[in-house]
Amino acid sequence: MFREYTKALFKRVDARQLMQFKPPTLPQRIYTKTLNVDNVHYASFCQEVDWPANEHAHPLYLQMLSLPLQMQCLLDKQSPFPLLGLIHAANKVFVLEHCDLSEPFECRVRFHDVRPHSRGWEVDVMLEALQSGNLVYRAISSYLVKVKAVHVAPLGPKTDLSDECSLEDRALIAEINASANTGRRYAKLSGDYNPIHLSAISAKAFGFKQPIAHGMWTLSCAVSAFVSHQEDSQSITVKEVNCRFKKPVFLPNDIHIQQHCKTDTSALLDVSDSDDSLVHLSASVAFNQCGI
């Protein structure tokens, strides 16, 4: 996706829309593409994020494959949002039916929603994937556009589900070494060659002291660790993932994945640094044991 990032450098946006009190107008165009899964590529992805042998596909793989479509959407000529400078804030993924990787996916990507944020605007891009005419998968990526404007919403009361769990309820389920070349490896798989992930030199050009891991890599590893930690990991079906990104993972780094508030159908996950003093992301996972 070098071409998309090159376009992003020269994209002109109407910043006036971002400075108004009312939300900016979202383009209505829907970007579509039929995606076929390459088994070698999928196997490489599973190896990268340590996905265990499972009859179901990793719940974030299709979201990763759709990234070029998401880039096209964000680069829409009618979009008021600059692509470079967007902050990946959150993800929601819904596995609605069994996703058969041997069959093509009809993917549709469009802008979904926009709302005030204490630092600007938060905009959603939605992916819907169909097989044989049936909706099997939906994913919503939320991006923060930082703007100083009159519309900016004040900070509301902090809500964090993890606060409801006692410290004794937390269990360390994985320790992961994010090496210096993690960003380059994941970029090769995902096509996301954002300079902030690739090297110290390119990251510093965009204001980061070190390269940072892709948020989707970190989340994918966390979901993999959760499934691997279950007694019958081969039969686990992840139905929903809801994640909020908090702090970047600078590379290289050691990260901890912790599970808490677990029930028979859901659990909360945190990804923190090696001494558990800094939380990089928090996520909830809904699942069942015997397929959808």
Short mmCIF file of C-alpha atoms in Angstrom, two decimals, residues 40-259:
data_model
loop_
_atom_site.label_atom_id
_atom_site.label_comp_id
_atom_site.label_asym_id
_atom_site.label_seq_id
_atom_site.Cartn_x
_atom_site.Cartn_y
_atom_site.Cartn_z
CA VAL A 40 0.11 -19.80 2.65
CA HIS A 41 -0.57 -16.22 3.66
CA TYR A 42 -3.07 -17.29 6.31
CA ALA A 43 -0.60 -19.80 7.71
CA SER A 44 2.05 -17.06 7.92
CA PHE A 45 -0.39 -14.81 9.76
CA CYS A 46 -1.27 -17.58 12.24
CA GLN A 47 2.44 -18.20 12.87
CA GLU A 48 3.10 -14.48 13.40
CA VAL A 49 0.34 -14.05 16.00
CA ASP A 50 0.66 -17.57 17.47
CA TRP A 51 -2.90 -18.66 16.63
CA PRO A 52 -3.46 -22.24 17.85
CA ALA A 53 -4.78 -25.04 15.63
CA ASN A 54 -8.50 -24.28 15.48
CA GLU A 55 -11.37 -25.17 13.17
CA HIS A 56 -12.30 -21.49 13.05
CA ALA A 57 -10.35 -18.67 11.43
CA HIS A 58 -8.61 -16.09 13.57
CA PRO A 59 -11.33 -13.46 14.16
CA LEU A 60 -9.08 -10.56 13.12
CA TYR A 61 -7.64 -12.02 9.91
CA LEU A 62 -10.42 -10.81 7.63
CA GLN A 63 -10.20 -7.36 9.18
CA MET A 64 -6.50 -7.31 8.28
CA LEU A 65 -7.18 -8.43 4.68
CA SER A 66 -9.64 -5.57 4.24
CA LEU A 67 -7.07 -2.88 5.08
CA PRO A 68 -6.53 -1.77 1.44
CA LEU A 69 -10.30 -1.19 1.13
CA GLN A 70 -10.27 0.79 4.38
CA MET A 71 -7.41 2.89 3.03
CA GLN A 72 -9.39 3.62 -0.14
CA CYS A 73 -12.33 4.67 1.99
CA LEU A 74 -10.25 7.01 4.15
CA LEU A 75 -8.69 8.50 0.99
CA ASP A 76 -12.09 9.25 -0.53
CA LYS A 77 -11.99 12.67 -2.19
CA GLN A 78 -15.06 13.74 -0.20
CA SER A 79 -13.54 12.69 3.14
CA PRO A 80 -12.57 15.60 5.41
CA PHE A 81 -10.18 13.41 7.41
CA PRO A 82 -6.42 13.30 6.79
CA LEU A 83 -5.12 9.74 6.59
CA LEU A 84 -1.70 10.54 8.02
CA GLY A 85 -2.10 11.53 11.63
CA LEU A 86 -5.15 9.38 12.32
CA ILE A 87 -4.90 7.51 15.63
CA HIS A 88 -6.28 3.97 15.72
CA ALA A 89 -8.51 4.21 18.79
CA ALA A 90 -10.73 1.12 18.92
CA ASN A 91 -11.99 -2.00 17.17
CA LYS A 92 -15.18 -4.01 17.31
CA VAL A 93 -15.37 -7.35 15.51
CA PHE A 94 -18.45 -9.56 15.18
CA VAL A 95 -18.18 -13.08 13.76
CA LEU A 96 -21.82 -13.61 12.78
CA GLU A 97 -21.52 -16.96 10.98
CA HIS A 98 -18.80 -19.50 10.27
CA CYS A 99 -16.25 -17.97 7.89
CA ASP A 100 -15.15 -20.53 5.30
CA LEU A 101 -11.65 -19.57 4.20
CA SER A 102 -11.92 -21.82 1.14
CA GLU A 103 -14.73 -19.65 -0.27
CA PRO A 104 -14.51 -16.04 -1.50
CA PHE A 105 -15.64 -13.13 0.65
CA GLU A 106 -17.60 -10.22 -0.80
CA CYS A 107 -16.27 -7.31 1.25
CA ARG A 108 -17.91 -3.91 1.60
CA VAL A 109 -16.27 -0.98 3.39
CA ARG A 110 -17.80 2.43 4.13
CA PHE A 111 -17.81 5.24 6.66
CA HIS A 112 -20.21 4.35 9.45
CA ASP A 113 -20.34 7.10 12.10
CA VAL A 114 -18.62 10.15 13.50
CA ARG A 115 -18.90 11.67 16.98
CA PRO A 116 -17.27 14.35 19.14
CA HIS A 117 -14.24 13.37 21.20
CA SER A 118 -12.40 15.26 23.91
CA ARG A 119 -9.47 15.65 21.48
CA GLY A 120 -11.36 16.11 18.21
CA TRP A 121 -13.53 13.68 16.26
CA GLU A 122 -13.78 9.91 16.36
CA VAL A 123 -14.79 8.34 13.04
CA ASP A 124 -15.83 4.75 12.32
CA VAL A 125 -15.05 2.73 9.20
CA MET A 126 -17.13 -0.43 8.86
CA LEU A 127 -16.34 -3.67 7.03
CA GLU A 128 -19.07 -6.15 6.17
CA ALA A 129 -18.20 -9.52 4.60
CA LEU A 130 -20.66 -11.84 2.88
CA GLN A 131 -20.43 -15.42 1.68
CA SER A 132 -23.09 -16.84 -0.66
CA GLY A 133 -25.11 -13.69 -0.02
CA ASN A 134 -25.11 -14.11 3.78
CA LEU A 135 -23.53 -11.59 6.12
CA VAL A 136 -20.90 -13.56 8.06
CA TYR A 137 -18.61 -10.88 9.49
CA ARG A 138 -18.70 -7.25 10.58
CA ALA A 139 -15.84 -5.11 11.90
CA ILE A 140 -15.74 -1.45 12.92
CA SER A 141 -12.45 0.42 13.20
CA SER A 142 -12.52 3.73 15.07
CA TYR A 143 -9.98 6.46 14.38
CA LEU A 144 -9.29 9.66 16.32
CA VAL A 145 -8.79 12.88 14.35
CA LYS A 146 -7.15 15.41 16.66
CA VAL A 147 -8.61 18.91 16.28
CA LYS A 148 -8.78 21.96 18.51
CA ALA A 149 -12.29 23.26 17.88
CA VAL A 150 -15.43 24.54 19.60
CA HIS A 151 -17.23 21.21 19.23
CA VAL A 152 -14.79 19.23 21.35
CA ALA A 153 -16.63 17.13 23.92
CA PRO A 154 -15.44 17.30 27.53
CA LEU A 155 -13.98 14.22 29.14
CA GLY A 156 -16.76 12.11 30.60
CA PRO A 157 -16.54 9.83 33.62
CA LYS A 158 -13.94 7.12 33.12
CA THR A 159 -15.53 3.73 32.55
CA ASP A 160 -13.33 0.68 32.59
CA LEU A 161 -14.78 -2.80 32.99
CA SER A 162 -11.52 -4.03 34.41
CA ASP A 163 -12.08 -1.87 37.48
CA GLU A 164 -14.92 -4.21 38.49
CA CYS A 165 -12.52 -7.15 38.84
CA SER A 166 -10.34 -7.77 41.85
CA LEU A 167 -6.61 -8.00 41.40
CA GLU A 168 -6.78 -11.64 42.54
CA ASP A 169 -9.00 -12.40 39.54
CA ARG A 170 -6.26 -11.49 37.06
CA ALA A 171 -4.20 -14.24 35.47
CA LEU A 172 -1.08 -13.82 33.36
CA ILE A 173 -1.70 -15.97 30.28
CA ALA A 174 1.20 -14.98 28.01
CA GLU A 175 4.47 -13.09 27.88
CA ILE A 176 5.44 -11.90 24.40
CA ASN A 177 8.68 -10.44 23.13
CA ALA A 178 7.92 -7.79 20.51
CA SER A 179 11.24 -7.60 18.70
CA ALA A 180 12.59 -4.59 16.82
CA ASN A 181 11.48 -5.95 13.43
CA THR A 182 7.91 -6.80 14.51
CA GLY A 183 6.48 -3.81 12.64
CA ARG A 184 8.26 -4.75 9.41
CA ARG A 185 7.13 -8.38 9.67
CA TYR A 186 3.50 -7.43 10.21
CA ALA A 187 3.66 -4.78 7.50
CA LYS A 188 4.72 -7.46 5.02
CA LEU A 189 1.69 -9.55 6.01
CA SER A 190 -0.89 -6.77 6.27
CA GLY A 191 0.34 -4.31 3.67
CA ASP A 192 0.27 -1.57 6.33
CA TYR A 193 3.57 0.19 5.70
CA ASN A 194 2.81 3.21 7.86
CA PRO A 195 6.29 4.71 8.59
CA ILE A 196 5.65 4.81 12.35
CA HIS A 197 5.90 1.00 12.43
CA LEU A 198 8.99 0.40 10.31
CA SER A 199 12.14 1.90 11.84
CA ALA A 200 13.41 4.39 14.39
CA ILE A 201 14.29 6.88 11.65
CA SER A 202 10.86 6.82 9.96
CA ALA A 203 9.03 6.81 13.30
CA LYS A 204 10.94 9.85 14.54
CA ALA A 205 9.88 11.73 11.40
CA PHE A 206 6.31 11.43 12.69
CA GLY A 207 7.06 12.31 16.30
CA PHE A 208 7.71 8.89 17.87
CA LYS A 209 10.91 8.15 19.75
CA GLN A 210 10.87 4.52 18.52
CA PRO A 211 8.82 2.49 16.04
CA ILE A 212 5.54 1.20 17.46
CA ALA A 213 3.81 -2.13 16.96
CA HIS A 214 0.65 -2.24 14.85
CA GLY A 215 -2.34 -2.16 17.16
CA MET A 216 -3.93 -5.04 15.24
CA TRP A 217 -0.81 -7.15 15.74
CA THR A 218 -0.97 -6.60 19.49
CA LEU A 219 -4.71 -7.33 19.62
CA SER A 220 -4.35 -10.41 17.40
CA CYS A 221 -1.66 -11.79 19.70
CA ALA A 222 -3.86 -11.14 22.75
CA VAL A 223 -6.82 -13.00 21.23
CA SER A 224 -4.53 -15.88 20.23
CA ALA A 225 -3.14 -16.08 23.77
CA PHE A 226 -6.65 -16.14 25.23
CA VAL A 227 -7.79 -19.01 22.99
CA SER A 228 -4.56 -20.96 23.57
CA HIS A 229 -5.03 -20.63 27.33
CA GLN A 230 -8.45 -22.32 27.32
CA GLU A 231 -8.73 -26.03 28.14
CA ASP A 232 -10.29 -26.97 24.79
CA SER A 233 -8.77 -24.36 22.51
CA GLN A 234 -9.56 -26.27 19.32
CA SER A 235 -13.32 -25.90 19.82
CA ILE A 236 -13.38 -22.28 20.96
CA THR A 237 -15.34 -19.93 18.69
CA VAL A 238 -14.64 -16.23 19.23
CA LYS A 239 -17.88 -14.42 18.45
CA GLU A 240 -16.99 -10.84 19.34
CA VAL A 241 -13.93 -8.74 20.16
CA ASN A 242 -14.26 -5.22 21.53
CA CYS A 243 -10.98 -3.38 22.02
CA ARG A 244 -9.86 0.07 23.11
CA PHE A 245 -6.24 1.03 22.40
CA LYS A 246 -4.61 3.08 25.15
CA LYS A 247 -0.82 3.39 24.84
CA PRO A 248 1.48 2.38 21.96
CA VAL A 249 3.83 -0.58 22.24
CA PHE A 250 7.29 0.79 21.45
CA LEU A 251 9.65 -1.64 19.75
CA PRO A 252 11.48 -3.64 20.97
CA ASN A 253 9.44 -4.47 24.06
CA ASP A 254 8.21 -7.25 26.33
CA ILE A 255 4.46 -7.33 26.93
CA HIS A 256 2.16 -9.22 29.29
CA ILE A 257 -1.32 -10.47 28.38
CA GLN A 258 -3.66 -10.85 31.33
CA GLN A 259 -7.12 -12.42 31.53
#
